[in-house]
Coordinates of C-alpha atoms (C1' of nucleotides) in Angstrom, one line a residue:
Chain A
M128 CA 129.9 88.3 83.0
S129 CA 127.5 89.7 81.4
P130 CA 128.3 91.6 78.4
Q131 CA 126.6 94.4 80.1
L132 CA 128.7 94.3 82.9
A133 CA 131.6 93.8 80.6
A134 CA 130.3 97.8 80.0
M135 CA 130.3 99.3 82.9
T136 CA 133.3 97.4 84.2
G137 CA 135.3 99.2 81.5
I138 CA 134.4 102.2 82.7
L139 CA 134.7 102.4 85.2
K140 CA 138.6 101.7 84.3
D141 CA 138.1 103.9 81.5
R142 CA 137.7 106.7 84.2
G143 CA 139.9 105.6 85.8
I144 CA 138.2 104.6 89.0
R145 CA 139.5 101.7 91.0
L146 CA 137.5 98.4 90.8
T147 CA 137.7 97.3 93.7
A148 CA 135.2 93.4 95.4
E149 CA 132.6 96.0 96.5
R150 CA 132.1 97.6 93.3
R151 CA 132.0 95.1 91.0
A152 CA 129.1 93.2 94.1
I153 CA 127.3 96.4 93.1
L154 CA 126.8 96.5 89.6
K155 CA 126.2 93.1 89.7
G156 CA 123.6 93.6 92.2
I157 CA 122.2 96.8 90.0
H158 CA 121.4 93.4 87.3
S159 CA 120.0 91.3 89.3
C160 CA 117.7 94.0 90.8
G161 CA 116.3 95.0 87.1
G162 CA 114.7 98.1 87.2
H163 CA 114.5 100.5 88.9
F164 CA 115.2 99.9 93.4
D165 CA 116.7 102.2 96.1
A166 CA 119.7 101.6 97.8
D167 CA 117.9 100.4 100.7
T168 CA 116.7 97.3 98.7
L169 CA 120.7 96.6 96.8
L170 CA 121.4 96.7 101.0
D171 CA 119.0 94.0 101.9
H172 CA 120.0 92.3 99.3
F173 CA 123.7 92.1 99.9
R174 CA 122.8 91.0 103.6
R175 CA 120.8 88.4 102.3
R176 CA 123.6 87.0 100.4
G177 CA 126.0 87.6 103.2
D178 CA 128.4 89.7 101.6
R179 CA 129.2 92.7 103.3
V180 CA 129.2 95.7 101.3
S181 CA 128.8 99.0 104.0
R182 CA 125.7 101.4 103.6
A183 CA 129.0 104.4 103.3
T184 CA 130.1 102.1 100.5
I185 CA 126.7 101.6 98.6
Y186 CA 125.5 105.0 98.5
R187 CA 128.9 106.2 97.9
T188 CA 129.6 104.2 94.4
L189 CA 126.0 104.6 93.7
G190 CA 126.8 108.3 94.3
T191 CA 129.9 107.6 91.2
L192 CA 127.9 105.9 88.9
V193 CA 125.6 108.8 88.4
E194 CA 128.3 110.8 87.5
I195 CA 130.0 108.9 85.5
G196 CA 126.2 108.3 83.5
L197 CA 124.9 104.8 84.2
L198 CA 122.8 104.8 86.5
R199 CA 119.8 107.5 86.2
K200 CA 119.3 109.3 90.3
I201 CA 114.8 110.2 90.6
E202 CA 113.9 111.8 93.3
M203 CA 110.5 110.2 94.2
G204 CA 109.7 113.0 96.7
D205 CA 108.9 110.7 99.6
R206 CA 112.6 111.7 100.3
Q207 CA 113.8 107.7 99.3
S208 CA 115.8 108.0 96.1
L209 CA 115.3 105.4 93.2
Y210 CA 117.8 104.1 91.1
E211 CA 117.8 103.2 87.8
P212 CA 120.0 102.1 85.4
V213 CA 120.5 103.9 81.6
E214 CA 122.5 101.2 79.6
G215 CA 121.5 104.1 76.4
R216 CA 118.4 103.6 76.7
E217 CA 116.3 106.7 75.8
H218 CA 115.3 109.0 78.7
H219 CA 111.9 108.6 79.8
E220 CA 110.2 110.0 82.6
H221 CA 107.7 107.7 85.4
M222 CA 103.7 107.0 86.1
I223 CA 103.9 106.3 90.0
C224 CA 101.3 103.6 91.0
L225 CA 99.7 104.6 94.9
H226 CA 98.1 101.4 95.2
C227 CA 101.1 98.8 94.1
G228 CA 104.0 101.1 94.2
E229 CA 104.4 100.3 90.4
I230 CA 106.6 102.7 88.4
I231 CA 105.3 102.4 83.9
E232 CA 108.1 104.1 82.2
F233 CA 107.3 106.2 78.6
V234 CA 108.7 108.4 76.2
E235 CA 106.7 112.0 74.9
P236 CA 109.1 114.0 72.4
E237 CA 106.5 116.1 72.2
I238 CA 106.4 117.2 76.0
E239 CA 110.1 117.5 75.6
R240 CA 109.9 119.7 73.5
L241 CA 107.3 121.5 75.5
Q242 CA 110.0 122.1 78.3
D243 CA 112.8 123.9 76.6
E244 CA 110.5 125.9 74.5
V245 CA 108.9 126.8 77.7
C246 CA 112.5 127.4 79.2
R247 CA 113.5 129.1 75.8
R248 CA 111.1 132.2 76.1
S249 CA 112.0 132.6 79.8
G250 CA 116.3 132.4 79.2
F251 CA 116.1 129.7 81.2
T252 CA 118.4 126.6 80.9
P253 CA 117.1 123.4 81.5
Q254 CA 120.1 121.5 82.8
D255 CA 117.7 118.1 84.1
H256 CA 114.2 117.7 84.9
T257 CA 111.2 115.6 86.3
L258 CA 107.7 114.5 86.1
Q259 CA 106.3 111.9 87.3
I260 CA 102.9 111.0 87.0
Y261 CA 100.7 109.7 89.9
G262 CA 97.8 107.6 89.9
I263 CA 96.1 103.8 89.5
C264 CA 98.2 101.5 87.1
Y265 CA 95.5 99.7 84.6
A266 CA 96.0 96.1 86.8
C267 CA 94.6 98.7 89.5
N268 CA 91.9 99.3 87.9
C269 CA 90.8 96.2 87.2
E270 CA 91.1 95.1 90.0
N271 CA 89.7 97.4 91.8
V272 CA 86.3 97.6 89.2
A273 CA 86.5 93.7 90.3
G274 CA 87.0 93.9 93.3
E275 CA 85.8 96.7 94.5
S276 CA 86.9 96.6 97.9
G277 CA 86.5 100.5 99.1
T278 CA 88.9 102.5 99.2
A279 CA 93.2 102.1 97.6
G280 CA 95.2 103.2 100.2
A281 CA 98.6 104.1 100.0
G282 CA 99.5 107.5 101.1
R283 CA 100.6 110.7 99.4
Chain B
M341 CA 90.1 138.6 108.2
S342 CA 91.4 139.3 104.6
P343 CA 88.7 137.3 102.7
Q344 CA 91.2 134.7 101.9
L345 CA 91.4 133.5 105.1
A346 CA 88.3 133.8 105.7
A347 CA 87.6 131.2 102.9
M348 CA 90.3 129.1 104.5
T349 CA 88.7 129.5 108.6
G350 CA 85.3 128.3 106.5
I351 CA 86.7 125.6 104.9
L352 CA 88.1 124.2 107.4
K353 CA 85.0 124.8 109.5
D354 CA 83.0 122.8 107.0
R355 CA 85.1 120.0 107.3
G356 CA 84.2 120.2 110.8
I357 CA 88.3 120.7 111.9
R358 CA 88.3 122.7 115.4
L359 CA 89.7 126.1 114.3
T360 CA 92.4 126.5 117.2
A361 CA 94.7 130.0 117.7
E362 CA 97.2 127.2 115.9
R363 CA 95.2 126.4 113.2
R364 CA 94.5 130.2 112.5
A365 CA 98.1 131.3 113.1
I366 CA 99.3 129.0 110.5
L367 CA 96.9 130.1 108.2
K368 CA 97.4 133.5 107.9
G369 CA 101.7 132.8 108.3
I370 CA 100.8 131.2 105.3
H371 CA 99.3 133.7 102.7
S372 CA 102.3 136.9 105.0
C373 CA 104.6 134.3 103.5
G374 CA 103.2 134.9 100.2
G375 CA 104.4 132.2 97.6
H376 CA 106.3 129.5 98.6
F377 CA 107.1 128.6 101.6
D378 CA 108.3 125.5 103.5
A379 CA 107.9 124.2 107.0
D380 CA 111.5 125.8 108.6
T381 CA 110.4 129.3 107.3
L382 CA 107.2 129.4 109.0
L383 CA 108.7 128.0 112.7
D384 CA 111.2 131.3 112.5
H385 CA 108.5 133.4 110.6
F386 CA 106.3 133.0 114.2
R387 CA 109.3 132.9 116.3
R388 CA 110.6 136.3 115.8
R389 CA 107.2 137.5 116.3
G390 CA 107.2 135.6 120.0
D391 CA 103.8 133.4 118.5
R392 CA 104.6 130.3 119.6
V393 CA 103.8 127.6 117.6
S394 CA 105.5 123.6 117.9
R395 CA 107.5 122.0 114.6
A396 CA 104.7 118.5 115.2
T397 CA 102.3 121.1 114.7
I398 CA 103.6 123.3 111.8
Y399 CA 104.3 120.0 109.9
R400 CA 100.2 118.4 111.4
T401 CA 98.8 121.3 110.0
L402 CA 100.5 122.1 106.6
G403 CA 99.5 118.2 106.0
T404 CA 96.4 119.0 106.6
L405 CA 95.6 121.9 104.7
V406 CA 97.0 119.6 101.8
E407 CA 94.6 116.7 102.8
I408 CA 91.6 119.2 101.9
G409 CA 93.8 121.4 99.3
L410 CA 94.3 124.2 100.7
L411 CA 98.3 123.8 99.6
R412 CA 100.1 121.7 97.2
K413 CA 103.1 120.3 98.2
I414 CA 106.4 120.5 96.5
E415 CA 108.5 118.1 97.0
M416 CA 112.0 119.4 95.9
G417 CA 114.8 116.8 95.8
D418 CA 116.5 118.2 98.0
R419 CA 114.8 116.1 100.4
Q420 CA 112.9 119.0 101.9
S421 CA 109.7 120.1 100.7
L422 CA 107.6 123.6 100.4
Y423 CA 103.5 124.4 99.7
E424 CA 102.3 127.1 98.2
P425 CA 98.5 128.5 98.7
V426 CA 96.3 126.5 96.2
E427 CA 93.8 129.6 96.4
G428 CA 92.3 128.9 93.0
R429 CA 95.7 129.5 91.0
E430 CA 95.8 127.6 88.0
H431 CA 98.0 124.5 88.3
H432 CA 101.6 125.0 87.2
E433 CA 105.1 124.2 87.1
H434 CA 108.0 124.3 88.0
M435 CA 111.4 125.9 86.3
I436 CA 114.2 126.1 90.1
C437 CA 117.4 127.9 89.5
L438 CA 120.1 125.7 90.6
H439 CA 121.9 128.9 91.8
C440 CA 120.2 131.6 93.3
G441 CA 117.4 128.6 94.0
E442 CA 114.3 131.1 92.6
I443 CA 111.1 129.5 92.0
I444 CA 109.6 130.3 88.3
E445 CA 106.2 128.7 87.2
F446 CA 104.6 128.7 83.9
V447 CA 101.7 126.9 82.6
E448 CA 101.3 124.6 79.7
P449 CA 98.1 122.9 78.9
E450 CA 100.1 121.7 76.3
I451 CA 101.9 119.4 78.4
E452 CA 98.7 118.1 80.6
R453 CA 96.5 117.3 77.4
L454 CA 99.6 115.0 76.6
Q455 CA 99.7 113.5 79.4
D456 CA 96.1 112.8 80.1
E457 CA 96.8 111.6 76.3
V458 CA 100.6 109.0 77.5
C459 CA 98.3 107.6 80.3
R460 CA 94.5 107.4 79.0
R461 CA 97.6 105.5 76.0
S462 CA 98.6 103.0 79.8
G463 CA 94.9 102.5 80.8
F464 CA 96.5 105.1 84.4
T465 CA 93.9 107.0 85.9
P466 CA 96.3 109.5 86.9
Q467 CA 95.5 111.9 89.9
D468 CA 99.0 113.8 90.9
H469 CA 102.2 115.5 88.8
T470 CA 104.8 117.0 89.1
L471 CA 107.1 118.4 86.6
Q472 CA 109.7 120.5 87.4
I473 CA 113.2 121.5 85.6
Y474 CA 116.7 122.0 86.9
G475 CA 118.5 124.5 85.5
I476 CA 119.8 127.6 85.4
C477 CA 118.1 130.5 85.6
Y478 CA 117.4 134.1 83.5
A479 CA 119.3 136.6 85.9
C480 CA 121.8 134.2 86.6
N481 CA 122.5 133.4 83.4
C482 CA 122.8 137.1 82.4
E483 CA 125.3 136.9 85.5
N484 CA 127.4 134.7 84.9
V485 CA 128.4 136.4 81.7
A486 CA 128.7 139.5 83.6
G487 CA 131.5 137.9 86.0
E488 CA 132.2 134.4 84.2
S489 CA 133.6 132.8 86.8
G490 CA 133.6 129.6 85.5
T491 CA 131.5 127.3 86.9
A492 CA 128.3 128.0 88.6
G493 CA 128.1 125.4 91.9
A494 CA 125.1 125.1 93.6
G495 CA 125.7 120.9 93.2
R496 CA 123.0 119.0 91.6
Chain C
dT480 C1' 79.7 125.0 132.4
dC481 C1' 80.2 120.2 131.8
dT482 C1' 82.2 116.8 128.8
dA483 C1' 84.4 114.2 125.6
dA484 C1' 86.9 114.4 121.6
dA485 C1' 90.1 116.9 119.2
dT486 C1' 94.5 119.2 119.2
dT487 C1' 99.0 120.5 120.7
dG488 C1' 104.2 121.4 122.7
dA489 C1' 108.3 118.8 124.1
dG490 C1' 111.1 115.8 122.9
dA491 C1' 112.7 111.3 121.5
dA492 C1' 112.8 108.5 117.1
dT493 C1' 113.1 107.8 112.8
dC494 C1' 114.3 107.7 107.8
dT495 C1' 117.9 108.9 104.4
dG496 C1' 122.0 110.1 103.8
dT497 C1' 126.5 111.9 104.3
dC498 C1' 130.9 112.4 107.0
dT499 C1' 135.1 111.2 110.0
dC500 C1' 138.6 108.6 110.2
dA501 C1' 141.7 104.8 110.6
dA502 C1' 142.4 100.7 108.7
dC503 C1' 143.1 98.1 103.6
dT504 C1' 143.6 96.8 98.6
dG505 C1' 144.0 97.7 93.6
dG506 C1' 147.3 98.6 90.3
dA507 C1' 151.2 101.1 88.4
dG508 C1' 156.3 100.6 88.8
dA509 C1' 160.4 98.9 90.3
Chain D
dT728 C1' 156.6 89.4 92.5
dC729 C1' 157.0 92.9 95.7
dT730 C1' 156.4 97.7 97.5
dC731 C1' 153.8 101.8 98.0
dC732 C1' 150.4 105.4 98.2
dA733 C1' 146.7 107.7 96.6
dG734 C1' 142.3 105.9 96.6
dT735 C1' 138.3 103.4 99.1
dT736 C1' 136.4 100.5 102.5
dG737 C1' 133.7 99.7 107.2
dA738 C1' 131.5 101.6 111.7
dG739 C1' 129.7 104.8 113.5
dA740 C1' 128.8 109.6 114.6
dC741 C1' 125.8 113.1 112.6
dA742 C1' 123.1 115.7 110.5
dG743 C1' 118.5 117.9 108.5
dA744 C1' 113.5 116.7 107.8
dT745 C1' 109.9 115.2 108.7
dT746 C1' 107.2 111.7 112.5
dC747 C1' 105.3 109.8 116.6
dT748 C1' 104.6 109.7 122.1
dC749 C1' 102.1 110.9 125.3
dA750 C1' 100.0 113.6 129.0
dA751 C1' 98.1 118.5 129.5
dT752 C1' 95.3 121.7 127.4
dT753 C1' 92.0 124.0 123.9
dT754 C1' 87.7 123.6 121.3
dA755 C1' 83.0 123.1 120.5
dG756 C1' 78.6 121.3 121.4
dA757 C1' 75.0 120.0 124.6

DNA sequence: TCTAAATTGAGAATCTGTCTCAACTGGAGA
DNA sequence: TCTCCAGTTGAGACAGATTCTCAATTTAGA
């Protein structure tokens, strides 16, 4: 068991959340997915491996993991939510490539500070925020310059 | 017909988009709604007035208006989209009160500038972005200090 | 006025996600 | 190790927003 996985299961135990076979599988699945993933990807992952974890359990468990701070939920606007492990990483925002779907993380503390300032000015108490920049990533830009086959497509 | 409405219909004509009775009604409805609205609000608006515009037409037309830049679509994360007229207004972001649902607009050019800088650094070509801050608005803050009935509720 | 093409309406379909409830199970205590 | 029960699960119904389908209708140019 990887140290991260061990840490996660430890946190569940500490919180008095039962370590069921399904939850173990989901934690493992999250790590094998790497970065960002959605509920359906995880469901497919289990189906392909022959593990049986129901849709309801996946959604429930992802919700629990968000609640206890092990995952972060990112609302993508295309009415599908993505999740990403938090594991002590800095709070970051996302650039999303409309061409290849790549998600690039970035950290810009000055933006965070300005947001806080805006809130203070309006007497607004911030609890959470999302900043997403949609556009074309470096790789797709290069490709397009090379290929130049016309419109990039990829909705939104 | 208001000058804004005239301008909007002019834009539709210029684009070769047919001016049907339903589209006229939707344009008028958008203006009478004022600020932010969702597809369902618009549908209700028509139902109450006795106008008959189908749900499909509303969604289709709103999509068209976003496409040609007359409306801006705001994804709220609770998997319902809001729309707002663009009509030459400055690009702004939103603070959303989790308690009363109030949407407060704000402009912060410095944040925009920093975003552009981040993109430039990554070779990312930005096309659009969304920044939403969730929290508790001034009015609800005051109310809570006065009432102090416990948790504010309102999920997320 | 005619006509082709665009648009509409009604309701089915889809897509995420949540809920229900009977069956199951982890793990604390005996 | 055994028991027990509160917490969990699975299957599928359900929900809400949005999109799709396709026949009927309408717009706008000729």
